[in-house]
XYZ file of C-alpha atoms in Angstrom:
220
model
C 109.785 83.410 97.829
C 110.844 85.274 95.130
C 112.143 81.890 93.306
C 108.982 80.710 93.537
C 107.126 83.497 92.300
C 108.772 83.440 88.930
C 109.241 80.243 86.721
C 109.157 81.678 83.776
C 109.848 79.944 80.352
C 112.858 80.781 78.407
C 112.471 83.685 76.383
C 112.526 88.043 76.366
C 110.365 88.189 79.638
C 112.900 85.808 81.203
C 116.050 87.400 80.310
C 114.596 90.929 81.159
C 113.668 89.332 84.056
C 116.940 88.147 85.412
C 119.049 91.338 84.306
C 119.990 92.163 87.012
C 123.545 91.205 88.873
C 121.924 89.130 91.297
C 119.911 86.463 89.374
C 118.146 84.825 92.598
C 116.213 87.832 93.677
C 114.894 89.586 90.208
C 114.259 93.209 88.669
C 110.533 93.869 88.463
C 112.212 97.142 87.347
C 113.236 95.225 84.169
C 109.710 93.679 83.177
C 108.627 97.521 82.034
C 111.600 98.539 79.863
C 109.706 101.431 78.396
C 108.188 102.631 81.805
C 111.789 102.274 83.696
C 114.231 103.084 80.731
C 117.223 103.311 83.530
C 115.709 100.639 85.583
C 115.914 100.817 89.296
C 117.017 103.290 91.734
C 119.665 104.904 92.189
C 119.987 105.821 88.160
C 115.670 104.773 87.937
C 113.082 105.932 89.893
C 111.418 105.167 93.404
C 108.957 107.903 93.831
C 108.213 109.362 90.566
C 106.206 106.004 89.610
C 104.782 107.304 85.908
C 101.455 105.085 86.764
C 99.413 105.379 83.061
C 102.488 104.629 81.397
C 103.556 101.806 83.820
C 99.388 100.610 83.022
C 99.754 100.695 79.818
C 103.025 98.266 79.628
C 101.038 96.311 81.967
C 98.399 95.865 79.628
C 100.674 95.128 76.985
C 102.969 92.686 77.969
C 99.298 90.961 79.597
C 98.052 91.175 75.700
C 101.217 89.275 74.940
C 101.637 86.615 77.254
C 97.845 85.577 78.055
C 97.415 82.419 78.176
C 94.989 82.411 75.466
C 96.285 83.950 73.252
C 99.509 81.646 73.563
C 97.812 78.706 73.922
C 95.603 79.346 70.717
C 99.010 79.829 68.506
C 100.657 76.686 69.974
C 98.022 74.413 69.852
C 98.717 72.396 67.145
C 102.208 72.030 67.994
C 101.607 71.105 70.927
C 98.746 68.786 69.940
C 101.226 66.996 67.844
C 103.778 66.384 71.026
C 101.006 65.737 73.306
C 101.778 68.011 75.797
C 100.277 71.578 77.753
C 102.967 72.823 79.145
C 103.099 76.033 77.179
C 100.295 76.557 78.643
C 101.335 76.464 82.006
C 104.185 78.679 81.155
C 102.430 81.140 79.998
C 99.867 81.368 83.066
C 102.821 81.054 85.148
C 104.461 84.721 83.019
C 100.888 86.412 83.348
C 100.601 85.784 87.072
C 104.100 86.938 87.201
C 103.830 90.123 85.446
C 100.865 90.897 88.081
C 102.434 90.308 90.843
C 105.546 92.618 89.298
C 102.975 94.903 88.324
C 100.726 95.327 91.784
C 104.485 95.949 93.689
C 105.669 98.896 91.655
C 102.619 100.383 92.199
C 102.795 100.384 96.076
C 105.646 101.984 97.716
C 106.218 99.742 100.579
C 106.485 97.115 98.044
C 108.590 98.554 95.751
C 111.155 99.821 98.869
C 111.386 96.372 100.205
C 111.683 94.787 96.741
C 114.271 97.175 96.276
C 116.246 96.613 98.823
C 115.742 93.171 98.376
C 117.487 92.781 94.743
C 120.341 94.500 96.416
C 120.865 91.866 98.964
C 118.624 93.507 101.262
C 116.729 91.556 103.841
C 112.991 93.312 103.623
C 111.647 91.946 106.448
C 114.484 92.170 108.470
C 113.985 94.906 111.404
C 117.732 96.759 110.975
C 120.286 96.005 108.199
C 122.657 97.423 109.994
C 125.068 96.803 113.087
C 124.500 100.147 114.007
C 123.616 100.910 117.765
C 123.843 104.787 118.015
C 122.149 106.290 120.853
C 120.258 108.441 118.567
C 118.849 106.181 116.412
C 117.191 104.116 119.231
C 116.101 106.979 120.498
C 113.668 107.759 117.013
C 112.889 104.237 117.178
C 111.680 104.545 120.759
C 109.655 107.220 120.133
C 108.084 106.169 116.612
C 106.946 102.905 118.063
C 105.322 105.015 120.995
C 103.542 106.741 118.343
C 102.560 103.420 116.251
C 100.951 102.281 119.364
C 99.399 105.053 120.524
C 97.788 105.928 117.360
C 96.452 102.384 116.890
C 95.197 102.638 120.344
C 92.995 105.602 119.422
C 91.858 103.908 116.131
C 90.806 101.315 118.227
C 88.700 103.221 120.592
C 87.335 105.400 118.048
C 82.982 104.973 118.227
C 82.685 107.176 115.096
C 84.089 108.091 111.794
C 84.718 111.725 112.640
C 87.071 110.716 115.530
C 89.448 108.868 113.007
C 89.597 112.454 110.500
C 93.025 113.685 112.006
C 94.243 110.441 112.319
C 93.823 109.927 108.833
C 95.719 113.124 108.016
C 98.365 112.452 110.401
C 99.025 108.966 109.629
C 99.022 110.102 105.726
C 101.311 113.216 106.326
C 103.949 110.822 107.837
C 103.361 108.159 105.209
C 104.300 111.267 102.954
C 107.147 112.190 104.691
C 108.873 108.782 104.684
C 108.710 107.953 101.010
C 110.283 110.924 100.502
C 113.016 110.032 102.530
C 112.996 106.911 100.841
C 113.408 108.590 97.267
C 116.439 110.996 98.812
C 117.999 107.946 100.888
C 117.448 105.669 97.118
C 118.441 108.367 95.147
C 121.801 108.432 97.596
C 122.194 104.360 97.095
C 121.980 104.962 101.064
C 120.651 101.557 101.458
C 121.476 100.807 105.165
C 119.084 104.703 105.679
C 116.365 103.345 103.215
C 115.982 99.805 104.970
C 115.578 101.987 108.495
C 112.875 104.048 106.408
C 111.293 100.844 105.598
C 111.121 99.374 108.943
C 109.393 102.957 109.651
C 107.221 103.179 106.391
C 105.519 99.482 107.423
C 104.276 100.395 110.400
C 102.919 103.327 109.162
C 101.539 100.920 106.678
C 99.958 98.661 108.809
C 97.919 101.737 110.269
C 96.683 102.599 107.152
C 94.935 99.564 106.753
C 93.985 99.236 110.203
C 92.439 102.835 110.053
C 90.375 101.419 106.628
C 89.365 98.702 108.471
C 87.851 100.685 111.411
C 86.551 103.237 108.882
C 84.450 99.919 107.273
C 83.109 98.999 110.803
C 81.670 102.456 111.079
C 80.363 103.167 107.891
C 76.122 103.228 108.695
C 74.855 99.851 107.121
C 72.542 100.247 104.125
């Protein structure tokens, strides 16, 4: 996935790009050197997302590699060659940067791509071999929860009967990126893929509960 996501032509974005030790899966981190100074967690980062200066980067580096604004400085070079593929390159960087962009900004999307530039499977349910007692216990009972709770989203005949699931769903959304920024801030990455697991299916209610909330809003 990630491969595909970036083709980027040789250059500063690239090399930023690819910083990191494990060239196959790269450092959005390293696309907004001014935003992320240390880069990612543990030394950068995970919570404390500085959003109008991370914008303003965005903007930036958008400015700078827009496809435009590249194409209109290499025309007549490439007019000469025959050929577009700056171009292409170009669209390919800006695309890129947005992608880069839109994760950092979300924080299930910046755990799993986390996790996954340190050889972390993000879609993988447990990282770990672990089988404690304990820890199947949580899981038994979270995933109670989940379904429960999306259950009595579904059910729901009117906006008012979703309010405390709102609050509940966002207090625990809450809680686990702050686990997430402790277990990152730790390098406990074995904890922070568990939190993960957790933090997308609180995810996934979120959006169901926006979705229901649509449905109910009184048509115009």
């Amino acid at each position: 996935m990630y491969r595909r996501l970036f083709r980027l032509a040789p250059g500063p974005l690239a090399s930023r790009l690819y910083s990191t030790g494990k060239p196959s899966v790269p450092s959005y981190y390293a696309l907004f050197p001014k935003t992320f100074p240390n880069g990612a967690p543990p030394a950068g980062p995970y919570k404390a997302i500085p959003a109008r200066d991370l914008k303003l980067e965005y903007y930036n580096l958008q400015r700078d590699h827009h496809p435009d604004r590249n194409n209109s400085s290499s025309s007549n070079g490439q007019e000469e060659a025959g050929t577009s593929s700056g171009g292409s390159s170009t669209a390919d960087s800006s695309a890129n940067i947005s992608v880069a962009y839109r994760t950092l900004l979300d924080p299930l999307r910046r755990a799993q791509h986390i996790l996954a530039t340190r050889g972390f499977d993000p879609l993988a349910e447990d990282n770990t071999s672990t089988t404690d007692q304990q820890h199947d216990e949580d899981n038994t009972d979270m995933l109670m929860a989940v379904m429960m709770t999306k259950e009595a989203i579904y059910d729901a005949t009117t906006a008012a009967e979703l309010v405390d699931i709102q609050r509940e769903t966002a207090e625990q959304v809450d809680e686990l990126v702050d686990a997430l920024d402790a277990a990152f801030k730790a390098d406990d990455l074995a904890k922070a893929s568990k939190l993960v697991t957790r933090l997308s299916y609180w995810d996934g209610i979120t959006k169901q509960l926006n979705e229901k909330l649509g449905e109910l809003e009184p048509s115009e």
